[in-house]
Coordinates of C-alpha atoms in Angstrom, one line a residue:
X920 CA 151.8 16.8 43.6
X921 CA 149.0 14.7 44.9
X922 CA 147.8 12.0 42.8
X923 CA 144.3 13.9 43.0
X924 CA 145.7 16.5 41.5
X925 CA 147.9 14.9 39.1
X926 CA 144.8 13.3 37.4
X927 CA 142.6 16.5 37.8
X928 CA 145.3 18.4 35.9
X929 CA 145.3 14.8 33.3
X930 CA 141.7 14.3 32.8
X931 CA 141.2 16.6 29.6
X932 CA 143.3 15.1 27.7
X933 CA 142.9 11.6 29.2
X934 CA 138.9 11.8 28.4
X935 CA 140.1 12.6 24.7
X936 CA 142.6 9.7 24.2
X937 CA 141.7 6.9 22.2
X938 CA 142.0 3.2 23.7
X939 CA 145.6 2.2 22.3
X940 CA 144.5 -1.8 21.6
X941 CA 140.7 -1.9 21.1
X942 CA 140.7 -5.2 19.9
X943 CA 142.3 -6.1 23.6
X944 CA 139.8 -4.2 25.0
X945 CA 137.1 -5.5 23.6
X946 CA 138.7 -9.2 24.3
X947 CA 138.7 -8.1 27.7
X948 CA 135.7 -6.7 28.3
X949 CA 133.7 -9.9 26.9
X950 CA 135.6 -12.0 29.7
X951 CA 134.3 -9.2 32.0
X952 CA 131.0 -9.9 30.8
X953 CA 130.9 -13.2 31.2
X954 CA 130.8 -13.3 35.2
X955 CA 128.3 -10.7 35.1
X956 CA 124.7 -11.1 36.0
X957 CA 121.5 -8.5 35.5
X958 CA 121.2 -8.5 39.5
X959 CA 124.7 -7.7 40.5
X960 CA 125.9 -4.5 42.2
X961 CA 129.2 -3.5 40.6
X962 CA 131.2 -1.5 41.9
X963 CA 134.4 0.1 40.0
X964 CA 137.5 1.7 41.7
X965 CA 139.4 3.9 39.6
X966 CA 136.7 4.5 36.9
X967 CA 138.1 7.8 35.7
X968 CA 136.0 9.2 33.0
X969 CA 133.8 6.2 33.1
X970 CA 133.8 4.5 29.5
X971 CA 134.0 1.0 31.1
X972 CA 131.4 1.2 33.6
X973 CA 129.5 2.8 30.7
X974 CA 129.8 -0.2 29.1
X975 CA 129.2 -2.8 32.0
X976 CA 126.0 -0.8 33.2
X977 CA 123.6 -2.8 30.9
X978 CA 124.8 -6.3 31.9
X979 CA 124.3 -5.3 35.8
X980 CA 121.7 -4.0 38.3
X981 CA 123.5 -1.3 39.4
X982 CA 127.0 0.6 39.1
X983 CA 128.8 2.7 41.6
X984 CA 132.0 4.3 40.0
X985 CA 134.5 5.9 41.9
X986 CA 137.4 7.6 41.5
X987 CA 140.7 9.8 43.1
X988 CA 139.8 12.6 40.8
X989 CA 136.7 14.9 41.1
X990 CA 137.8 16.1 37.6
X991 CA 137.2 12.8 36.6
X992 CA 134.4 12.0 38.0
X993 CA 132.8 15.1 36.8
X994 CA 133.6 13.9 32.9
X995 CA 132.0 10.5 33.5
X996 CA 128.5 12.1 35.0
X997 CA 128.4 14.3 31.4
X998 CA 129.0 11.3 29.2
X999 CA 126.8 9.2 31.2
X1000 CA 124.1 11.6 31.1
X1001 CA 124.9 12.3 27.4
X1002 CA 123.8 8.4 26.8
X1003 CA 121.2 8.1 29.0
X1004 CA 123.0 5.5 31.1
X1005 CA 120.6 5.8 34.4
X1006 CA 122.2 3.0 37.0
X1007 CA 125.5 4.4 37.3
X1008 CA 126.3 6.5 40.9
X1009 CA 129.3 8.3 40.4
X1010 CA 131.3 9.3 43.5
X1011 CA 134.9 10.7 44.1
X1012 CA 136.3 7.7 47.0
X1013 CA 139.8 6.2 47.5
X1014 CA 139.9 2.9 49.2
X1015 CA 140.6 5.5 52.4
X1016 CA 137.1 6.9 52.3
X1017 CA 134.5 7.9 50.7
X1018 CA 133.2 4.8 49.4
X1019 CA 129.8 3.7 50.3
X1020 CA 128.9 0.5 52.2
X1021 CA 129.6 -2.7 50.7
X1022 CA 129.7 -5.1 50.2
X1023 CA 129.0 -5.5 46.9
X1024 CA 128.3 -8.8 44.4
X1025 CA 132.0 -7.8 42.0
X1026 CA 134.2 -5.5 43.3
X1027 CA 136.5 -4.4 39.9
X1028 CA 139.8 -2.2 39.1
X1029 CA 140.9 -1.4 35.7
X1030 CA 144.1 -0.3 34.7
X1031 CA 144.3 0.5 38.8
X1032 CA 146.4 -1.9 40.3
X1033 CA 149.5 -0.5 39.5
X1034 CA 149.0 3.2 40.5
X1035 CA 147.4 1.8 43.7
X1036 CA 150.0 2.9 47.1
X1037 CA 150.8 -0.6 48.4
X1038 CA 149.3 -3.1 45.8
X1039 CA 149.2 -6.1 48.3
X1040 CA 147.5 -4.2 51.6
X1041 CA 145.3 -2.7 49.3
X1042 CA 144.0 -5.5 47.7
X1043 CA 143.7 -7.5 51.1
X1044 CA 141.4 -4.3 51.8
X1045 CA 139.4 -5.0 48.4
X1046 CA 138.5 -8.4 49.7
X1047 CA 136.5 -6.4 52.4
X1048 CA 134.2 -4.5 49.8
X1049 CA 133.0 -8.0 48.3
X1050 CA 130.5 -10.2 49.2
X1051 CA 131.4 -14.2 50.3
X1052 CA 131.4 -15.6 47.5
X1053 CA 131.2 -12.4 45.4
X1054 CA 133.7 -11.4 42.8
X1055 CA 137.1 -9.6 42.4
X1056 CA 137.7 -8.5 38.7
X1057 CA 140.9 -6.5 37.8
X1058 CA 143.0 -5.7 34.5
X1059 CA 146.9 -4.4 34.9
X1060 CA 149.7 -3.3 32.8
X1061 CA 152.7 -5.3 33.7
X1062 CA 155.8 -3.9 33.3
X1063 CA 158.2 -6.3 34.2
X1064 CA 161.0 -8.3 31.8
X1065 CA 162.3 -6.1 28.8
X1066 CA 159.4 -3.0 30.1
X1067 CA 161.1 -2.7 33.3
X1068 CA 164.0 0.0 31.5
X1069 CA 160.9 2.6 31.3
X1070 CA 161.2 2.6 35.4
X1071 CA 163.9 5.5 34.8
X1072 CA 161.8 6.7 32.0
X1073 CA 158.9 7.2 34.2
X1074 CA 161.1 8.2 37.4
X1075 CA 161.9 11.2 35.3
X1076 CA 158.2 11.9 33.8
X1077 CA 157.2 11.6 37.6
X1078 CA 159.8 14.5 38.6
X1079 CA 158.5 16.7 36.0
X1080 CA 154.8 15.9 37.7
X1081 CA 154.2 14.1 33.5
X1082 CA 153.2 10.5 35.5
X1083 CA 152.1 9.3 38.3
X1084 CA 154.0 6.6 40.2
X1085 CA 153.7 3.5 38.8
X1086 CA 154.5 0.1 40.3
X1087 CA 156.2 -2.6 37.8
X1088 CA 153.9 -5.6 38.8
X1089 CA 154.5 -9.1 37.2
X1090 CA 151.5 -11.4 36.7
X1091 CA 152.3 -13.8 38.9
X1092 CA 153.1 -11.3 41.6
X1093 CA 149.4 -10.2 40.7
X1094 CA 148.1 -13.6 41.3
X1095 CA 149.9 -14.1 44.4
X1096 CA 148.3 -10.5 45.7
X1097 CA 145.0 -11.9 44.9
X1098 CA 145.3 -15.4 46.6
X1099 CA 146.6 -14.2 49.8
X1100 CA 144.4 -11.6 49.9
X1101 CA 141.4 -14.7 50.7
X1102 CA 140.5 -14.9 47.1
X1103 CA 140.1 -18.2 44.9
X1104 CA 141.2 -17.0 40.8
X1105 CA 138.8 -18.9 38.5
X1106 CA 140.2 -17.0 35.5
X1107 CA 143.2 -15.5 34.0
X1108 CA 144.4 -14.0 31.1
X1109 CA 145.9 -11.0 29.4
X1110 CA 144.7 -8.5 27.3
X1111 CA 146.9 -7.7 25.1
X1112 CA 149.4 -10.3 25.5
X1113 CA 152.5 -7.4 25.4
X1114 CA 153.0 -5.6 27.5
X1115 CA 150.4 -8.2 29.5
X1116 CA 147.1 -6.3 30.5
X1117 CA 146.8 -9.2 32.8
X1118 CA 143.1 -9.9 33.8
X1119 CA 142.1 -11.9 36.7
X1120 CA 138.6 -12.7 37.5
X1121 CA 138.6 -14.0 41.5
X1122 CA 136.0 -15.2 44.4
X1123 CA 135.9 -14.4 47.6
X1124 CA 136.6 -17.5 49.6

């Protein structure tokens, strides 16, 4: 199964799932805000049914969300029309096309980096979609240490088309990704603390 379709078939029930650690989120989402200005153009890979750009759009100029899934995508237009959220483009894109020309003031991936094919090439191709100078801003589960016995867990979900694949990424593998990639990290920090949710807010150097 594609991973298209895997998150087509997973977007129902996805769009209905509460957020598991909202005080994280919300954490989170303030250091998000932070780096943000009223002029920037954001632009958010991996958006799915859009609840964080929702939430971004009012601190920005503009939002362009994107996403693998059209089923996904589709969701995120409703409930963006459904609040009356007006600078948001929504567009099904993979880092392999479809995305519209950048570059763009902050590049950001949430809960992405992880399902992402080769984490390290396709972060060195991120770099590309930002401005000099502009910002990186990602958030991933890491599921290393004690969380690395759910890799059969998840092998076996993935065989029964139940997960996608997942890569177990450590935060300072993370880091690493993001400084050779021709990025400078100006913040850190994890959201929640376990398993990490480890945000990293970077420049383009």
């Amino acid at each position: 199964m594609t991973p298209a379709r895997f998150w087509d078939r997973a977007a129902p029930k996805y769009s209905e799932r509460p957020i598991g650690n909202m005080a994280a989120y919300e954490a989170g989402l303030a250091r998000v805000r932070s780096h943000l200005t009223g002029s920037d153009r954001l632009l958010e890979l991996g958006c799915g049914t859009g609840g964080t750009a929702r939430r971004l759009a009012p601190h920005v100029s503009e939002v362009t969300a994107t996403d693998i899934s059209p089923a996904m995508i589709a969701i995120a237009r409703t409930r963006a029309a459904e609040e009356s959220v007006t600078n948001i483009t929504h567009l099904t894109a993979t880092l392999e096309g479809g995305l519209p020309a950048g570059p763009f003031d902050v590049v950001a991936g949430f809960n992405l980096i992880h399902l992402l094919p080769d984490p390290e090439r396709d972060i060195a191709r991120i770099r590309d979609l930002v401005k000099p100078g502009g910002l990186f801003i990602s958030k991933t589960p890491c599921l290393t240490g004690l969380f690395g016995l759910l890799r059969p867990v998840i092998g076996a979900m993935r065989l029964a088309s139940r997960a996608p694949k997942v890569h177990f990424l450590s935060p300072a593998r993370l880091d690493r990704a993001v400084t050779a990639a021709g990025f400078e990290i100006i913040e850190t920090g994890n959201y929640p603390k376990s398993p990490p949710g480890h945000l990293i807010v970077a420049r383009r150097v």
